[in-house]
mmCIF file of C-alpha atoms and ligand atoms in Angstrom:
data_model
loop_
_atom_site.group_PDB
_atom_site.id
_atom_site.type_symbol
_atom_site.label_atom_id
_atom_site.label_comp_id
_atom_site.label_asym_id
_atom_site.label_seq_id
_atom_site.Cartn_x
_atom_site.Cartn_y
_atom_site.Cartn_z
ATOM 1 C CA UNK D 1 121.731 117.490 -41.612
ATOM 2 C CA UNK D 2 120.152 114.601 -39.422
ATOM 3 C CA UNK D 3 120.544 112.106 -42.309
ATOM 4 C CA UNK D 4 124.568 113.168 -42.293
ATOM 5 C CA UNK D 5 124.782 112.514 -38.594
ATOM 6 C CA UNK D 6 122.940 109.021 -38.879
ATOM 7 C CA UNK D 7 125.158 108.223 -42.186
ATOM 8 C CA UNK D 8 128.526 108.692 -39.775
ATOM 9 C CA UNK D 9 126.935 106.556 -37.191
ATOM 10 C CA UNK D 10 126.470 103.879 -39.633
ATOM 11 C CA UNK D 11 129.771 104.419 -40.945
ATOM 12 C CA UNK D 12 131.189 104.408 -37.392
ATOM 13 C CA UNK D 13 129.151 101.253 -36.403
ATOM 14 C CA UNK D 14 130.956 99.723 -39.705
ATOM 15 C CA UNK D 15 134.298 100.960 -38.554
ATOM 16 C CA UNK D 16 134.436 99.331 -35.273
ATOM 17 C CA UNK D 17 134.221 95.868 -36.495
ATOM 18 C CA UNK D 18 137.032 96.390 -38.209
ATOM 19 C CA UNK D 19 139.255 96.748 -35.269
ATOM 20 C CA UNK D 20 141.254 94.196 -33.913
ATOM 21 C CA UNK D 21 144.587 95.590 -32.493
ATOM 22 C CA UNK D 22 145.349 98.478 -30.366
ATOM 23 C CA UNK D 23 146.782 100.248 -33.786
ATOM 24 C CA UNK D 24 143.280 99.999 -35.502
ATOM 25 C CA UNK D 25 141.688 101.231 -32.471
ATOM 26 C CA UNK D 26 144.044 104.282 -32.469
ATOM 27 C CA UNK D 27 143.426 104.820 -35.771
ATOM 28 C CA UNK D 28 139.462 104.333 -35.470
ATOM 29 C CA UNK D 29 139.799 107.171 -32.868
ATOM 30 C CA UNK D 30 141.658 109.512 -34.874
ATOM 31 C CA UNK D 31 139.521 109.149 -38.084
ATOM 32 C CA UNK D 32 136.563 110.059 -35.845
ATOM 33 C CA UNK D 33 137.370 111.717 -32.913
ATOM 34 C CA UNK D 34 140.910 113.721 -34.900
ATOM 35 C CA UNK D 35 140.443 117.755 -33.729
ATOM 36 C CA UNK D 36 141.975 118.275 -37.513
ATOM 37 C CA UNK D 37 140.322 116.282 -39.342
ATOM 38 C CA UNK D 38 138.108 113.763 -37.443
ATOM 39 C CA UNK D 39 134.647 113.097 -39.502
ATOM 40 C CA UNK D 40 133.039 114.732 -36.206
ATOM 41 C CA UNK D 41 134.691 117.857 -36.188
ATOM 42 C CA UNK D 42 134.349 118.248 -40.202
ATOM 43 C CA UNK D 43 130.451 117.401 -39.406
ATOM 44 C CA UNK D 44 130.467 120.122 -36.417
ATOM 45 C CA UNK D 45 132.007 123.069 -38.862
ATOM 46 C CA UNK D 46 128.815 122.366 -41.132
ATOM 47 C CA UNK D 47 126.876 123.575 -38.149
ATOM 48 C CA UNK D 48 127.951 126.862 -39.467
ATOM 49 C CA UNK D 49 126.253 126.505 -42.591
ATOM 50 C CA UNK D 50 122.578 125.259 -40.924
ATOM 51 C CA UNK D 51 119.713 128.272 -40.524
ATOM 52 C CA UNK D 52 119.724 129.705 -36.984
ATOM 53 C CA UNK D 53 116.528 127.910 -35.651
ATOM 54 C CA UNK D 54 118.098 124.837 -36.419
ATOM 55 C CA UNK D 55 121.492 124.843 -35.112
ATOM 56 C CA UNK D 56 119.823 123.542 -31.694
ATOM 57 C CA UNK D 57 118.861 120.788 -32.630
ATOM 58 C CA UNK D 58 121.286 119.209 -34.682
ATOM 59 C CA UNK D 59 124.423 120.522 -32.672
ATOM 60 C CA UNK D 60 122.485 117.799 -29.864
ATOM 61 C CA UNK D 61 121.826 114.946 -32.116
ATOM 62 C CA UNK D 62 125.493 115.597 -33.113
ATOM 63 C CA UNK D 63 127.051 115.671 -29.451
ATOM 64 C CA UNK D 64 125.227 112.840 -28.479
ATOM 65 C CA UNK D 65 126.237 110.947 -31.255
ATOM 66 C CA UNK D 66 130.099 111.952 -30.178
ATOM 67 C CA UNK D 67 129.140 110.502 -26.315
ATOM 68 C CA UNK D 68 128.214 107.104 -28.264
ATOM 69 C CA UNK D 69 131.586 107.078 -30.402
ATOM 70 C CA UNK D 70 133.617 108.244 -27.317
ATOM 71 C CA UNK D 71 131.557 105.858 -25.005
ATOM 72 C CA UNK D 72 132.500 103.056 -27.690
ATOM 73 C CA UNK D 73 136.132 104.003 -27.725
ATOM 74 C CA UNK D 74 136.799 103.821 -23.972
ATOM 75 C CA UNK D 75 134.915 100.106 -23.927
ATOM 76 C CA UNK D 76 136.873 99.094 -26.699
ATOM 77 C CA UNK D 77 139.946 100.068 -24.647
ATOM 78 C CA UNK D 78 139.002 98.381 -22.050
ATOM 79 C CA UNK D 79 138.348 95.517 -23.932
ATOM 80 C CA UNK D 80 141.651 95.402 -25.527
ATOM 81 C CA UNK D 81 143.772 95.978 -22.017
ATOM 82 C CA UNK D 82 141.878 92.691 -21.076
ATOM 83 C CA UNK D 83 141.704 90.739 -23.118
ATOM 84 C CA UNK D 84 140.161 87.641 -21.052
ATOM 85 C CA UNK D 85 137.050 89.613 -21.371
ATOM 86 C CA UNK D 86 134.577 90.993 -18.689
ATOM 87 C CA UNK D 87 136.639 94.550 -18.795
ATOM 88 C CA UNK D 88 138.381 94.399 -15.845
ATOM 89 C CA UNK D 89 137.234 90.703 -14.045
ATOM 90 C CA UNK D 90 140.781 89.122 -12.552
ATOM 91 C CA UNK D 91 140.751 85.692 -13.076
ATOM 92 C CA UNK D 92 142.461 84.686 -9.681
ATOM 93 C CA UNK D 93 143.230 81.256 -10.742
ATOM 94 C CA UNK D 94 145.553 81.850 -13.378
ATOM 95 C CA UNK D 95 149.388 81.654 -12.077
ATOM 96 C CA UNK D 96 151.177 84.229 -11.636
ATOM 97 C CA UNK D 97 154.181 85.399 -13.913
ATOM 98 C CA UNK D 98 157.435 84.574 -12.137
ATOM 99 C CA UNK D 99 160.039 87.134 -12.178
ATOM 100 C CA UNK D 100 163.663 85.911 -12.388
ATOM 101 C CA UNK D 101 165.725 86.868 -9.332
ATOM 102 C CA UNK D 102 168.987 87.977 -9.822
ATOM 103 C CA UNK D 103 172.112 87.444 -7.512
ATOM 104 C CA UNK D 104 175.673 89.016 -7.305
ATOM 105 C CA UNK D 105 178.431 88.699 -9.895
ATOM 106 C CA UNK D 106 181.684 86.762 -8.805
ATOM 107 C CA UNK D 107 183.617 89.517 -8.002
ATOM 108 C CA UNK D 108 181.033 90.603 -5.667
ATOM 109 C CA UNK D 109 180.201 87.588 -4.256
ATOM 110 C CA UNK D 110 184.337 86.834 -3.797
ATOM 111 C CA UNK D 111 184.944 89.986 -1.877
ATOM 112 C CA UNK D 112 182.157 89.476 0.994
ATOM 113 C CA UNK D 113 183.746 86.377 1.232
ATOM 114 C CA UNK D 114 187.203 87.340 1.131
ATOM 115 C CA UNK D 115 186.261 90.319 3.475
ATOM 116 C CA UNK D 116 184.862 88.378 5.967
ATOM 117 C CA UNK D 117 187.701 86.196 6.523
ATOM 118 C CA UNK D 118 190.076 88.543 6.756
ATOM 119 C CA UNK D 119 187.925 90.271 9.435
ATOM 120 C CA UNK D 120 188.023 87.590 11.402
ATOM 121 C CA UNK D 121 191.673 88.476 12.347
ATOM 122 C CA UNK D 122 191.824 91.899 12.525
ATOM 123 C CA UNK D 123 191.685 93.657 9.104
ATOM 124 C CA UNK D 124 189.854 96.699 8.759
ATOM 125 C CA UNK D 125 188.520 97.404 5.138
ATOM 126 C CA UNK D 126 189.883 101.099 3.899
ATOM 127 C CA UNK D 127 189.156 102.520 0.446
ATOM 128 C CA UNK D 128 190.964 104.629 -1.312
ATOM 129 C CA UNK D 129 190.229 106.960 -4.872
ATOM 130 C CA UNK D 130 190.268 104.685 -8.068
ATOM 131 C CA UNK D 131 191.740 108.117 -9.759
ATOM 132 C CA UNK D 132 195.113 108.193 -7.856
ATOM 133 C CA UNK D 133 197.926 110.636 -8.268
ATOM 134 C CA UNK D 134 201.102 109.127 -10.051
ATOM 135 C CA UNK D 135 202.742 109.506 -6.497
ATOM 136 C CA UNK D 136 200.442 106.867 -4.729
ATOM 137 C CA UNK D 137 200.541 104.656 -7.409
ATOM 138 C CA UNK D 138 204.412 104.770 -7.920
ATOM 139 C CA UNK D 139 206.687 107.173 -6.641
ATOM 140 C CA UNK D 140 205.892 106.191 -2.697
ATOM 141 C CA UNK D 141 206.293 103.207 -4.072
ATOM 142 C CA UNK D 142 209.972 102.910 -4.640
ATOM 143 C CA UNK D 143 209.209 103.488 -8.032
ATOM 144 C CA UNK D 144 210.566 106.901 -9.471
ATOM 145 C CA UNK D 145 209.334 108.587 -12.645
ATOM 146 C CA UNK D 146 210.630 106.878 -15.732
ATOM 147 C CA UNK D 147 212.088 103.506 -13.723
ATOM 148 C CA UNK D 148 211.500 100.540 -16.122
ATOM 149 C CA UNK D 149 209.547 98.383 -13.216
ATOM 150 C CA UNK D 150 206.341 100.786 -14.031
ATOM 151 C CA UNK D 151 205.706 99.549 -17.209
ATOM 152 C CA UNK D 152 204.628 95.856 -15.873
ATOM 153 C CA UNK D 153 201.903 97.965 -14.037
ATOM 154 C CA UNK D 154 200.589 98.992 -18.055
ATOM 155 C CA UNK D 155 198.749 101.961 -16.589
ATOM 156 C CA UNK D 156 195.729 104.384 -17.769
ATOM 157 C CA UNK D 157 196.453 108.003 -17.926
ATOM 158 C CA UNK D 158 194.125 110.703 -17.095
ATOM 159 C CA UNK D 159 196.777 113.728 -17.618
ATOM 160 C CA UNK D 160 199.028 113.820 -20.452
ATOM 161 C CA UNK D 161 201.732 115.886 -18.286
ATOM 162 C CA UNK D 162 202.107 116.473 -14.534
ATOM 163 C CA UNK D 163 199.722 118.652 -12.867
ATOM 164 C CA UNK D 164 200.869 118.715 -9.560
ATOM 165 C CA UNK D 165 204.707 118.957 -8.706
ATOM 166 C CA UNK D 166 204.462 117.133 -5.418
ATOM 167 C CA UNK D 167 201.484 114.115 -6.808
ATOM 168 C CA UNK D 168 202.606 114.318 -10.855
ATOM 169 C CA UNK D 169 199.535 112.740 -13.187
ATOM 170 C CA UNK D 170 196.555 111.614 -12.455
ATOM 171 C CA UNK D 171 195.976 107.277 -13.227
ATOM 172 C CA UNK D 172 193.229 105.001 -13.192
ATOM 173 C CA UNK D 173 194.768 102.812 -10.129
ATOM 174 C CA UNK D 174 196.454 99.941 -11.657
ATOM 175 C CA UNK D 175 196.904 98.163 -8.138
ATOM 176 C CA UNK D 176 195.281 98.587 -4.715
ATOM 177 C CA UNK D 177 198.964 98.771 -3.358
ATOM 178 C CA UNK D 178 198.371 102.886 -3.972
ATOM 179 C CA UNK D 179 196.663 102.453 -0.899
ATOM 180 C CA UNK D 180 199.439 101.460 1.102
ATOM 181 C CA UNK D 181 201.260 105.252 1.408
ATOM 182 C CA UNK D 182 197.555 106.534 2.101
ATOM 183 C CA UNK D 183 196.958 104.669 5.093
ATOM 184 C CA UNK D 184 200.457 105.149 6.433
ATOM 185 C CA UNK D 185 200.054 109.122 5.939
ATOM 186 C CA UNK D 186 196.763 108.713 8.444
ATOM 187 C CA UNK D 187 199.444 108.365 11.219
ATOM 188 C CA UNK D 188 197.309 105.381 13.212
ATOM 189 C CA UNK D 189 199.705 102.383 14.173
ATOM 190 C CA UNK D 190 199.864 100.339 14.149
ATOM 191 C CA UNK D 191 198.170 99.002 10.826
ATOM 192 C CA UNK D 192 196.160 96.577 9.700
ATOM 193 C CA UNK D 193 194.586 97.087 6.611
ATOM 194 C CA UNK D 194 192.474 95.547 3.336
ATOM 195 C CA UNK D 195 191.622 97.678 0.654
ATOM 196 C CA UNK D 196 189.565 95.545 -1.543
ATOM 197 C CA UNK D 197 188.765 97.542 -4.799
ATOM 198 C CA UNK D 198 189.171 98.162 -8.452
ATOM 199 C CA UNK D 199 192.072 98.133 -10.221
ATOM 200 C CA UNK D 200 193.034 99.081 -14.282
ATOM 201 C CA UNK D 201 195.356 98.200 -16.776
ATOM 202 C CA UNK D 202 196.016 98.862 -20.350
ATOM 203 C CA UNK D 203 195.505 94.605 -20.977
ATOM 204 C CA UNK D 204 192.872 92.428 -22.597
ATOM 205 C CA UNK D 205 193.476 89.325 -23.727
ATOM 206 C CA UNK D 206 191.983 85.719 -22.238
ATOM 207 C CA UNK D 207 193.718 85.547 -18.773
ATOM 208 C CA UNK D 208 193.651 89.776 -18.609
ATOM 209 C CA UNK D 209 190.530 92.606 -18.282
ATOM 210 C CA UNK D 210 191.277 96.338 -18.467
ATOM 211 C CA UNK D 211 189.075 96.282 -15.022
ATOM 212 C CA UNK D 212 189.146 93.637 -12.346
ATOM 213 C CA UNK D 213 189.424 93.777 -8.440
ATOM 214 C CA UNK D 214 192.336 93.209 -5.978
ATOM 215 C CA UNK D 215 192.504 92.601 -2.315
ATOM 216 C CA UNK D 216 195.259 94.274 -0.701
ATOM 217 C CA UNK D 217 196.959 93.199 3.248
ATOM 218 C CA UNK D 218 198.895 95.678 4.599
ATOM 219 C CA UNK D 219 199.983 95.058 8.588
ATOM 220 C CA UNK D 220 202.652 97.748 10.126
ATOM 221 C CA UNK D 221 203.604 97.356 13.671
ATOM 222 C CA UNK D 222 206.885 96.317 15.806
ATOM 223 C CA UNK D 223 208.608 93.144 15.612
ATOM 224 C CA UNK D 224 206.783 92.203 12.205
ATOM 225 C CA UNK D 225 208.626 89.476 10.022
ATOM 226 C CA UNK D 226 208.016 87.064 6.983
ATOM 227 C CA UNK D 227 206.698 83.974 9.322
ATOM 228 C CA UNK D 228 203.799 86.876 10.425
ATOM 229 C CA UNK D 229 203.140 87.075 6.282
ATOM 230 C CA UNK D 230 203.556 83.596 5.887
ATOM 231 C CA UNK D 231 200.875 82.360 8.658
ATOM 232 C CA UNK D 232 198.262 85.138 7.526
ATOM 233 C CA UNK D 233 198.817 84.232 4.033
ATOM 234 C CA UNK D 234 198.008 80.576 4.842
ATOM 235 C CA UNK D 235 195.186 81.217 7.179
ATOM 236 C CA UNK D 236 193.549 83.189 4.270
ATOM 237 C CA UNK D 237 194.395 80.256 1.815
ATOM 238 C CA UNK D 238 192.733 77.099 3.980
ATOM 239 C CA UNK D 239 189.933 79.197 4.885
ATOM 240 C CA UNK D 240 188.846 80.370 0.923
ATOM 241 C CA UNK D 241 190.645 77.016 -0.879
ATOM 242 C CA UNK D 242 190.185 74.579 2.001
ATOM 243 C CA UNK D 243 192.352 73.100 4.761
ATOM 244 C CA UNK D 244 193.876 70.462 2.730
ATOM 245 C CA UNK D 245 195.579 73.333 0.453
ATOM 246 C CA UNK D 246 199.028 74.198 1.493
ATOM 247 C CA UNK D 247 201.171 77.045 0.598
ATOM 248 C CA UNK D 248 204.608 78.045 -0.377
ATOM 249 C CA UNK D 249 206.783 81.518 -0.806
ATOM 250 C CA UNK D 250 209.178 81.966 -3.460
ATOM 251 C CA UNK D 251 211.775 84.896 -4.278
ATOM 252 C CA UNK D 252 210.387 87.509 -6.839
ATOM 253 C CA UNK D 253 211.077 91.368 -7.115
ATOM 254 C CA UNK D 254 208.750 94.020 -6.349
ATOM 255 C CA UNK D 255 210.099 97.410 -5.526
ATOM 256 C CA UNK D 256 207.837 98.229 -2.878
ATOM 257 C CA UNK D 257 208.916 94.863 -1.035
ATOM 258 C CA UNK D 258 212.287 93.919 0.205
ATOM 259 C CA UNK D 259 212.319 90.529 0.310
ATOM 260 C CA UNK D 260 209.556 89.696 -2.734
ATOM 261 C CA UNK D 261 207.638 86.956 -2.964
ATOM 262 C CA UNK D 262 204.890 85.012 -5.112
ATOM 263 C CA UNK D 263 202.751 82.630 -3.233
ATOM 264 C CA UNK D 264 202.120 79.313 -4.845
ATOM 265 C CA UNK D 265 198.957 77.498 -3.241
ATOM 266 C CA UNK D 266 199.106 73.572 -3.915
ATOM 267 C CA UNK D 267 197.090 72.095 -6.782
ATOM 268 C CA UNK D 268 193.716 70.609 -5.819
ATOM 269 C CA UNK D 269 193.073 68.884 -8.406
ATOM 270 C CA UNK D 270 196.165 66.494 -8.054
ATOM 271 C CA UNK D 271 196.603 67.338 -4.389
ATOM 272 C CA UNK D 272 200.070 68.570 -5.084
ATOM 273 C CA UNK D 273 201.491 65.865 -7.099
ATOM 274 C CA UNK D 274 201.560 67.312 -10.197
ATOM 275 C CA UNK D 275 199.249 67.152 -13.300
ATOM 276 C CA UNK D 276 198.456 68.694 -16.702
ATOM 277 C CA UNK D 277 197.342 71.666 -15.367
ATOM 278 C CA UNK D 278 200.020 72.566 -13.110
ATOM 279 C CA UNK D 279 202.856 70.863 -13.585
ATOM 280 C CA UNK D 280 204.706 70.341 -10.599
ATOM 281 C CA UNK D 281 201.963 69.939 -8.022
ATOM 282 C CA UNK D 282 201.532 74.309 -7.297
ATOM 283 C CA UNK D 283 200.008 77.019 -8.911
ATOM 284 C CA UNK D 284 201.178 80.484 -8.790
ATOM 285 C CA UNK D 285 198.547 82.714 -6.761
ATOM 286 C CA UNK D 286 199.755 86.176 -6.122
ATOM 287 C CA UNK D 287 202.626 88.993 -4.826
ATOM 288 C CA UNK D 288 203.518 89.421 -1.694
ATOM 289 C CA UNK D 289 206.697 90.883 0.432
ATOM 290 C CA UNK D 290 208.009 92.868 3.244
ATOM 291 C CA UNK D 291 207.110 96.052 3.150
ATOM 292 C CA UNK D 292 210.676 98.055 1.847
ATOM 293 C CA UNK D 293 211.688 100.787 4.229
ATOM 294 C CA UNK D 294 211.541 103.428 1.240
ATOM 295 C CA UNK D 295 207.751 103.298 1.198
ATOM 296 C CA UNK D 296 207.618 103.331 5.138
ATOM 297 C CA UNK D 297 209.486 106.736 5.046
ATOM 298 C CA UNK D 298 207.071 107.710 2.372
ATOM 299 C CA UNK D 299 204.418 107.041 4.619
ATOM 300 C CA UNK D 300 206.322 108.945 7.640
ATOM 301 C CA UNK D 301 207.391 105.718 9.410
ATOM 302 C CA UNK D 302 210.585 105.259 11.245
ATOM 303 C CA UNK D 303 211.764 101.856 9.935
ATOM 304 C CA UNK D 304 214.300 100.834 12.505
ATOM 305 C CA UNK D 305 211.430 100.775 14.716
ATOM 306 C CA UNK D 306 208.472 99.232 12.708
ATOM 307 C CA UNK D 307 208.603 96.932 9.989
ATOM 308 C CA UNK D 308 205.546 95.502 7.953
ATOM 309 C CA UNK D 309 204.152 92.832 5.289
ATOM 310 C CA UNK D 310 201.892 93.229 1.952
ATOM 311 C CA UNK D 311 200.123 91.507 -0.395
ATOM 312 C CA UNK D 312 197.948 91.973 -3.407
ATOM 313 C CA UNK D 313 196.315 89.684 -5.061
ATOM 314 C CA UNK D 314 193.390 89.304 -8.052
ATOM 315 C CA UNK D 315 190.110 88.675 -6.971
ATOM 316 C CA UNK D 316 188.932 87.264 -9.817
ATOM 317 C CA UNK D 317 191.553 84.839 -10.731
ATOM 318 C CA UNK D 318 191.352 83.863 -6.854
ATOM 319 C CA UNK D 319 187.473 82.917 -7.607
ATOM 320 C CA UNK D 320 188.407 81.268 -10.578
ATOM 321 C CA UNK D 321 191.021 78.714 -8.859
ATOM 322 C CA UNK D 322 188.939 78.111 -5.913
ATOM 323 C CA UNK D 323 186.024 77.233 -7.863
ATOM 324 C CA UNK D 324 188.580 74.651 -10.050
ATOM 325 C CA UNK D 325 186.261 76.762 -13.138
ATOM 326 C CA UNK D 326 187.477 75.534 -16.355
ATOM 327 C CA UNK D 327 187.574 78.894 -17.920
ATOM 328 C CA UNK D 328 189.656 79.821 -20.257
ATOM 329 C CA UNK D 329 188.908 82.889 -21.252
ATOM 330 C CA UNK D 330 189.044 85.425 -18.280
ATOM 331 C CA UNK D 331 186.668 88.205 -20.179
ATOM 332 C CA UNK D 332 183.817 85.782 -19.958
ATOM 333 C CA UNK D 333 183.400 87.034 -16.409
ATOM 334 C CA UNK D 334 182.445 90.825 -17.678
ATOM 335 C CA UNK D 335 180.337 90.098 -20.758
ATOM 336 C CA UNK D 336 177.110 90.228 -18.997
ATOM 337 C CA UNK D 337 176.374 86.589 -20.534
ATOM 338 C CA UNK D 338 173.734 84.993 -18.707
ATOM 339 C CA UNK D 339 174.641 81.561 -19.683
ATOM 340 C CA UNK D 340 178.131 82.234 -17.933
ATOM 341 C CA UNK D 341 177.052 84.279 -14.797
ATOM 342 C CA UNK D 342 174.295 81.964 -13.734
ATOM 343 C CA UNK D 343 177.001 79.291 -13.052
ATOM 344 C CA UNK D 344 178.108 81.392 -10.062
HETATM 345 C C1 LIG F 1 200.682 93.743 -8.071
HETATM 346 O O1 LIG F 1 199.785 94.399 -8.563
HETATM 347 C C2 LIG F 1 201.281 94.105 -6.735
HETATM 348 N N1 LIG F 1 200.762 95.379 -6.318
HETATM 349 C C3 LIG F 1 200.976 92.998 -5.748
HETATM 350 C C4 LIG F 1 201.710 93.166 -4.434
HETATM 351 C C5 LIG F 1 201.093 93.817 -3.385
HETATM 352 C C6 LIG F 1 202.975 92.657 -4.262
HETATM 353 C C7 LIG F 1 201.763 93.985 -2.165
HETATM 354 C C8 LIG F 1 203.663 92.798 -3.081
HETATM 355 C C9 LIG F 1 203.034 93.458 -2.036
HETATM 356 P P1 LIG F 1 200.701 91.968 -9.977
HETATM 357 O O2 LIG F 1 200.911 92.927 -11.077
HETATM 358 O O3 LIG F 1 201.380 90.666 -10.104
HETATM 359 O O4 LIG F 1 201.149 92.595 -8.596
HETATM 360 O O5 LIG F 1 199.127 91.726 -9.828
HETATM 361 C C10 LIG F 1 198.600 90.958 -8.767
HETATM 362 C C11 LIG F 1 197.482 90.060 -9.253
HETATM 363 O O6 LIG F 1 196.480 90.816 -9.910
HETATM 364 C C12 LIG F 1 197.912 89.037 -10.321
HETATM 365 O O7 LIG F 1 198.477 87.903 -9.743
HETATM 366 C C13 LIG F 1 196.586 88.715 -10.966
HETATM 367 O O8 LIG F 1 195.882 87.777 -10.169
HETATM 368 C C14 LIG F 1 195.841 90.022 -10.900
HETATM 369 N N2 LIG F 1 195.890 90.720 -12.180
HETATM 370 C C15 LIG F 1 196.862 91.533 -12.651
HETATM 371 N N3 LIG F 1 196.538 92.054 -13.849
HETATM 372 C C16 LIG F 1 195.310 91.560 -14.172
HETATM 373 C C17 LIG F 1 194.408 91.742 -15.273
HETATM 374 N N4 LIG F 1 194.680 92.570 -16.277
HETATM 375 N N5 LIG F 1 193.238 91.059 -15.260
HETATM 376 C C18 LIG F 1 192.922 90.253 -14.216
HETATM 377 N N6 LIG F 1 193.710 90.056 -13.132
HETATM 378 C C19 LIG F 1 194.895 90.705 -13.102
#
C-alpha cells in the first residue's frame, strides 16, 4: 500500500508541471482531488481491502499526502491569479487601468439644456403617461375618431378596440401635445407649462425614429396673443441657436391651433441668405399655434375669457440643427454606436 501512495505522489509531482492555464489546473484538481473518481479517493476505497492493524497507518500516509496535493493546488492558484509572481505582492508602480467615462446621449444632454432655458421664464416641467388614452392624444384635441388629420400623427396602438367609452384606446403618445388637456383638467391658471418627454410613431426611415423626444410650451392666461408666442418662441431660439439667429411664423394647419403656424429659424450657415442646404436663407423648425377654443373647453376653460399659445417641437432634430451636424441619417442617434455618440 505505501509504494501505491508514493507512486501517486510521483505521478502527481509529474502532473503539475504540466499545468500552465487555469483549465489544466482545473483539470489537475479533478483527476486528483474528483470525489468520483479522483486517484485519491479510488486509493482511499482500497483502504477497505488493507488488514485491520494496518489501516492506521496508511489511511495517515494517505491524508497527508492529500494536504500536500491540496496544499499544491491552492499555491498553484495563487500563482495563476498573479501572475507577476510573489502570490499576492502588488507591484505599486505599475499604472493603473483607466476606465472610460461615459456621458449623456444628445437627447439627454438637449433637454437639460432646453429645460433650463425655458425655466428661466417661467415654465414649469409637467409629465404626463407615455401610454395615453385615445382622448388625450386626439379627441381633446379637436380631433374626433376617424378625422383624416390623425393619420399624420402614424400612431402605436395598445388596444385593438375601445376600452373605455369616455378615453377610447390606449396609444403609445405620438406627441407631447396629449399633455395639453391634462394640465388644463388640473384647474390651476393660469398655465405655464413644458412637458419634455417621449413621443412614438409608426416611422423609420433617415430623418424619422419610431421613438424620439419633444418639448412641448403650453401658456393659458388672459389677454394672451400670437406676439406673446412669437417673443417666447424667439427668446428660446437666440438662447439654444444664438443671438444672431432670427425667426419667422408662417400659416400651417393644426387642429388643436387656430391660427397654425411652423416656425422657420434663419440658416446659420449662410446667415439667411440662402445656400445649398436651405434654399432661401430659413429652415423649417417646428409647430406652433394658438391654442383653438375646442381644446380649452376640453380642458374646462371658458375661452372668451382666456386664450393661450402652444408649441411642440423635436428634440432631436433641434440638437441636430444647432449643432450644424452633418447627419444624414437621423437613426444614427439610437444605434448605440460609439463612434457616433462620442461626437456629442
Ligand atoms: C406635432 O407633433 C404637434 N403636436 C406640434 C404642435 C404642438 C403644434 C403644439 C402646434 C401646437 P409634428 O407632427 O410636426 O407636430 O411634430 C413636431 C416635430 O417633431 C417635428 O417638427 C419633428 O422635429 C419631430 N418629429 C416628428 N416625427 C418625428 C420622428 N418620427 N422622428 C424624429 N422627430 C420627429
Amino acid at each position: 500500500m505505501n509504494d501505491k501512495i508514493e507512486v501517486l505522489r510521483q505521478e502527481f509531482v509529474a502532473a503539475v508541471k504540466e499545468v500552465k492555464t487555469a483549465a489544466d489546473l482545473m483539470s489537475l484538481e479533478n483527476r486528483f482531488l474528483g470525489r468520483k473518481r479522483g486517484r485519491l479517493t479510488e486509493l482511499m476505497k482500497e483502504l477497505k481491502g488493507v488488514p485491520k492493524q494496518q489501516v492506521a497507518q496508511f489511511g495517515q500516509t494517505a491524508n497527508k499526502l492529500k494536504l500536500e496535493i491540496v496544499e499544491k493546488i491552492s499555491l498553484l492558484k495563487n500563482e495563476l491569479a498573479n501572475p507577476q509572481g510573489g502570490g499576492f505582492d502588488l507591484d505599486y508602480t505599475l499604472p493603473g487601468k483607466a476606465f472610460p467615462i461615459g456621458h449623456l446621449h444628445l437627447a439627454s444632454q438637449a433637454i437639460r439644456e432646453i429645460a433650463d432655458i425655458f425655466e428661466t421664464i417661467g415654465f414649469q416641467r409637467a409629465r404626463y403617461p407615455e401610454v395615453e388614452w385615445d382622448y388625450y392624444a386626439f379627441e381633446a384635441l379637436n380631433m374626433p375618431a376617424d378625422h383624416p388629420a390623425r393619420d399624420e400623427w402614424e400612431t402605436f396602438f395598445i388596444d385593438r378596440q375601445p376600452i373605455n367609452k369616455k378615453m377610447g384606446q390606449r396609444v403609445l403618445t405620438p406627441h407631447t401635445s396629449s399633455g395639453q388637456v391634462r394640465e388644463m383638467e388640473k384647474g390651476k391658471l393660469p398655465i405655464r407649462m413644458m412637458n419634455i418627454s417621449k413621443t412614438y410613431r409608426r416611422q423609420i426611415d433617415a430623418s424619422h425614429v419610431p421613438m424620439f423626444h419633444q418639448f412641448e410650451g403650453l401658456v393659458i392666461d388672459k389677454d394672451i396673443n400670437i406676439t406673446h408666442l412669437k417673443g417666447t418662441v424667439e427668446y428660446f431660439v437666440k438662447k439654444f441657436f444664438g443671438p444672431e439667429r432670427t425667426i419667422r411664423l408662417r400659416p400651417h394647419h393644426f387642429k388643436f391651433t387656430e391660427p397654425s403656424f411652423e416656425v422657420d429659424i434663419s440658416c446659420g450657415v449662410c446667415d439667411g441668405q440662402g445656400c445649398k442646404l436651405c434654399k432661401q436663407g430659413w429652415l423649417e423648425l417646428a409647430g406652433a399655434g394658438m391654442v383653438h377654443p375646442n381644446v380649452l373647453k376640453a380642458g374646462g376653460i371658458d375661452p372668451k375669457k382666456y386664450s393661450g399659445f402652444a408649441f411642440g417641437w423635436g428634440v432631436e432634430r433641434c440638437y441636430m440643427m444647432k449643432s450644424g451636424l452633418a447627419i444624414d441619417d437621423i437613426r444614427l442617434l439610437y444605434k448605440n454606436d460609439l463612434r457616433v455618440i462620442n461626437q456629442f
